[in-house]
Amino acid sequence: MFYIGCHLSSAKGFLAMGKDAEKIGATTFQFFTRNPRGGSAKPLDHEDIAAFLKLKEELGLGTLVAHAPYTLNGCSADEKIRDFAKRTMADDLERMEAVPGNLYNFHPGSHVKQGVEVGITYIAEMLNEILKPELHTTVLLETMAGKGSEVGRSFEELREILDRVELSDKMGVCMDTCHVWDAGYDIANHLDDVLAEFDHIIGLNRLKAIHLNDSMNPLGSHKDRHARLGEGQIGLPSLKAIINHPALRHLPFYLETPNDLDGYAREIAMMREAWS
Ligand code: FE
Ligand code: FE
Ligand code: ZN
């Protein structure tokens, strides 16, 4: 079974996302837990969630990814900003219990002149405070492009974080194809080598999801500008090789390409055609 979807707006609730997924031929999707710039979340609508879970079952949708607001910074030098990230993520994880068994992805953060070691320490501390044995969500660190002082620009940095988390079996990794490319991993020409490196440093068993994006910029550019599939520097043949790679083909893929719903429907259809 090929699980592919895209980032959908959560503004109208879960059922509306399920219907959007159906409309565009998606078998999974990703959504923001709240306004991507942070702020408070709407109260959970249990009727909406029950109706969605029924539709999810009917459509056979796969594992969903909830994406944390990208402005959170759990490794800021400012204690208030770190605390806000921690409280927001703890609240998100509590809310995710209404849709148990899914994934929660976040950007590790930016260390801003404190150095990557300090950044990693703060991130691991935060995770150790918010992860609870009773939670039914797997928390994913996203591979980052290495823009500015982003933590998670290398597999080693992610491994360092994972090593320091006590409830380690609650943790996984989401690989963003645009980000790893921008970070300098040549998934277009040396996919096997990159995956072997990932396996050696992190372990492929930790890889739970793929953000499938092309990149506007060259290998190692550290820019993080997503392109539509085939309109960037990774290119369609390589993206098709990624969804078909024996180590990846069973994973859920999420498009975060600059598209409206029709554009997403076309990219999903194109990838479905290519998945053999
Ligand atoms: Fe992201
Ligand atoms: Fe991403
Ligand atoms: Zn990105």
XYZ file of C-alpha atoms and ligand atoms in Angstrom:
279
model
C 0.000 0.000 0.000
C 1.293 3.418 -1.019
C 0.600 6.133 1.523
C 0.933 9.577 0.053
C -0.694 12.863 0.948
C 0.128 16.468 1.480
C -0.059 19.247 3.995
C -3.722 20.270 4.465
C -5.281 23.236 6.225
C -6.706 22.330 9.619
C -8.792 25.533 9.770
C -12.079 23.692 9.214
C -11.355 20.709 11.423
C -10.556 17.030 10.973
C -13.569 15.940 8.933
C -12.907 18.685 6.379
C -9.300 17.460 6.072
C -10.510 13.891 5.571
C -12.813 15.063 2.793
C -10.027 17.092 1.180
C -7.788 14.015 1.309
C -10.468 11.952 -0.423
C -10.970 14.638 -3.075
C -7.303 14.775 -4.041
C -6.662 11.033 -3.899
C -4.496 11.211 -0.791
C -4.134 8.174 1.485
C -2.733 10.210 4.383
C -2.082 13.879 5.204
C -0.243 16.312 7.429
C -1.696 19.297 9.281
C -0.647 22.015 11.706
C -1.814 21.466 15.268
C -2.593 25.197 15.528
C -1.704 28.416 13.758
C 1.781 27.715 12.352
C 3.024 30.910 13.937
C 2.048 29.600 17.360
C -0.759 30.909 19.517
C -3.533 29.029 21.225
C -5.302 26.016 19.756
C -9.039 25.781 19.227
C -10.828 23.526 21.709
C -11.127 19.940 20.416
C -14.416 19.216 18.654
C -15.129 15.620 19.643
C -18.037 15.237 17.225
C -15.849 16.370 14.339
C -13.105 13.970 15.428
C -15.510 11.016 15.726
C -16.883 11.698 12.231
C -13.346 12.016 10.892
C -12.171 8.767 12.479
C -15.072 6.982 10.825
C -14.172 8.463 7.420
C -10.487 7.661 8.000
C -11.458 4.026 8.559
C -13.703 3.960 5.461
C -11.032 5.502 3.237
C -8.256 3.423 4.769
C -6.133 6.496 5.456
C -2.679 5.800 6.836
C -0.762 7.357 9.701
C -1.232 11.119 9.993
C 1.438 13.678 10.770
C 0.619 16.583 13.054
C 3.198 19.326 12.533
C 4.139 21.601 15.434
C 4.126 25.371 14.763
C 7.431 26.069 13.021
C 8.072 29.154 15.123
C 8.553 27.160 18.326
C 12.146 27.144 19.492
C 12.864 24.700 22.282
C 16.545 25.648 22.290
C 16.279 29.435 22.360
C 18.652 31.344 24.632
C 15.532 32.992 26.091
C 13.989 30.892 28.823
C 10.496 32.261 28.109
C 10.696 31.144 24.473
C 11.935 27.689 25.501
C 9.164 27.424 28.042
C 6.539 28.432 25.470
C 7.780 25.719 23.094
C 7.646 23.145 25.872
C 4.132 24.070 27.005
C 2.818 24.216 23.438
C 4.252 20.828 22.553
C 3.004 19.245 25.776
C -0.469 20.611 25.015
C -0.282 19.346 21.415
C 0.653 15.867 22.609
C -2.222 15.835 25.051
C -4.599 16.868 22.257
C -3.166 14.188 19.963
C -4.558 11.586 22.368
C -7.921 12.287 20.683
C -6.429 10.781 17.494
C -4.098 8.191 18.998
C -1.425 6.267 17.116
C -0.223 9.037 14.840
C 2.956 11.089 14.440
C 3.925 14.529 15.763
C 6.726 16.235 13.871
C 8.715 19.265 14.956
C 11.725 21.330 13.916
C 14.383 20.809 16.597
C 15.068 24.558 16.811
C 17.760 27.183 16.309
C 20.571 27.590 18.792
C 21.353 31.188 17.745
C 25.022 31.639 18.726
C 24.829 29.366 21.769
C 26.397 26.538 19.784
C 24.880 23.291 18.648
C 25.858 21.434 21.826
C 23.809 23.795 24.025
C 20.946 23.563 21.534
C 20.915 19.776 21.644
C 20.973 19.802 25.440
C 17.914 22.078 25.660
C 15.971 20.077 23.073
C 16.622 16.778 24.847
C 15.701 18.313 28.217
C 12.439 19.557 26.783
C 11.596 16.161 25.318
C 12.387 14.460 28.609
C 9.893 16.739 30.343
C 7.028 16.374 27.895
C 7.229 12.722 26.860
C 5.092 10.474 29.065
C 4.865 6.675 28.969
C 1.073 6.853 28.529
C 1.178 8.918 25.300
C 0.098 7.181 22.075
C 1.970 9.431 19.657
C 5.414 9.050 18.142
C 7.370 12.310 18.157
C 9.533 12.981 15.106
C 12.572 15.187 14.716
C 12.646 16.704 11.238
C 15.891 16.737 9.262
C 16.715 20.407 8.686
C 18.316 22.333 5.814
C 20.785 24.066 8.128
C 19.497 27.565 7.523
C 21.020 29.978 10.056
C 21.722 28.069 13.254
C 19.153 25.305 12.807
C 19.838 22.194 14.853
C 19.291 18.920 12.982
C 21.271 19.772 9.843
C 23.158 16.484 10.053
C 22.246 12.934 10.970
C 24.796 13.166 13.796
C 22.953 16.071 15.433
C 19.659 14.184 15.354
C 21.366 11.089 16.753
C 22.742 13.193 19.635
C 19.231 14.332 20.549
C 17.791 10.814 20.299
C 20.589 9.451 22.473
C 19.651 11.778 25.304
C 15.911 11.131 25.317
C 14.901 8.703 28.039
C 11.637 7.459 26.480
C 13.509 6.766 23.295
C 10.905 4.415 21.812
C 8.522 7.390 21.567
C 10.922 9.082 19.135
C 11.553 8.877 15.428
C 12.751 10.951 12.480
C 10.979 12.578 9.528
C 13.235 13.035 6.520
C 12.464 16.092 4.410
C 13.946 15.551 0.938
C 14.363 19.298 0.279
C 16.019 19.793 3.654
C 18.516 16.907 3.449
C 19.432 17.985 -0.089
C 19.946 21.566 1.058
C 21.937 20.216 4.009
C 24.325 18.545 1.551
C 23.102 14.933 1.338
C 23.039 13.995 -2.334
C 19.827 11.993 -2.521
C 19.625 12.693 -6.268
C 22.837 10.915 -7.258
C 23.814 8.850 -4.196
C 20.574 7.785 -2.525
C 21.899 4.390 -1.433
C 24.922 5.986 0.212
C 22.827 8.603 2.018
C 20.453 5.946 3.326
C 23.363 3.741 4.388
C 24.769 6.726 6.289
C 21.383 7.378 7.871
C 21.161 3.735 8.870
C 24.666 3.729 10.315
C 24.234 6.928 12.338
C 20.545 6.947 13.300
C 19.109 3.604 12.180
C 16.523 3.244 9.428
C 14.120 1.780 12.012
C 13.828 5.356 13.344
C 12.647 6.733 10.028
C 8.852 7.067 10.215
C 7.880 9.594 7.533
C 9.150 11.433 4.455
C 8.393 15.007 3.463
C 8.539 14.719 -0.320
C 9.621 18.060 -1.770
C 11.806 19.234 -4.589
C 14.292 22.027 -3.804
C 14.695 25.372 -5.530
C 18.378 25.441 -4.624
C 21.508 23.370 -5.246
C 22.919 20.621 -3.039
C 24.295 22.014 0.211
C 22.753 25.469 -0.221
C 21.226 25.547 3.315
C 18.304 27.594 1.982
C 15.076 25.595 2.575
C 12.922 26.708 -0.335
C 10.563 23.949 -1.457
C 9.781 23.441 -5.153
C 7.053 21.465 -6.883
C 8.032 17.914 -7.788
C 10.159 18.027 -10.921
C 10.492 21.807 -10.874
C 13.530 21.889 -8.616
C 17.114 20.713 -8.453
C 16.425 17.227 -7.098
C 14.296 16.359 -10.116
C 11.559 13.880 -10.904
C 13.663 10.772 -11.649
C 15.310 11.049 -8.226
C 12.029 11.717 -6.416
C 10.542 8.664 -8.128
C 13.548 6.607 -7.047
C 12.993 7.793 -3.468
C 9.361 6.642 -3.260
C 10.348 3.286 -4.763
C 13.478 2.639 -2.716
C 13.146 -0.660 -0.825
C 14.113 1.056 2.455
C 11.520 3.821 1.998
C 8.601 2.599 -0.124
C 6.558 1.411 2.870
C 6.797 4.825 4.614
C 4.145 7.547 4.398
C 5.047 10.447 2.073
C 3.790 14.013 2.600
C 4.058 16.737 -0.028
C 4.870 20.232 1.211
C 5.224 21.697 -2.238
C 3.888 25.138 -3.197
C 0.484 24.022 -4.508
C -3.250 24.420 -4.177
C -5.417 21.314 -3.799
C -5.564 20.721 -7.573
C -1.795 20.906 -7.788
C -1.482 18.437 -4.931
C -3.957 16.102 -6.645
C -1.778 16.154 -9.775
C 1.443 15.461 -7.849
C -0.192 12.664 -5.864
C -1.497 11.069 -9.076
C 1.911 11.421 -10.696
C 3.675 9.744 -7.767
C 1.043 7.032 -7.498
C 1.640 6.257 -11.159
C 5.388 6.021 -10.481
C 5.120 3.831 -7.373
C 5.458 0.249 -8.520
Fe 8.646 21.030 8.768
Fe 9.278 19.468 5.950
Zn 11.206 23.273 4.604
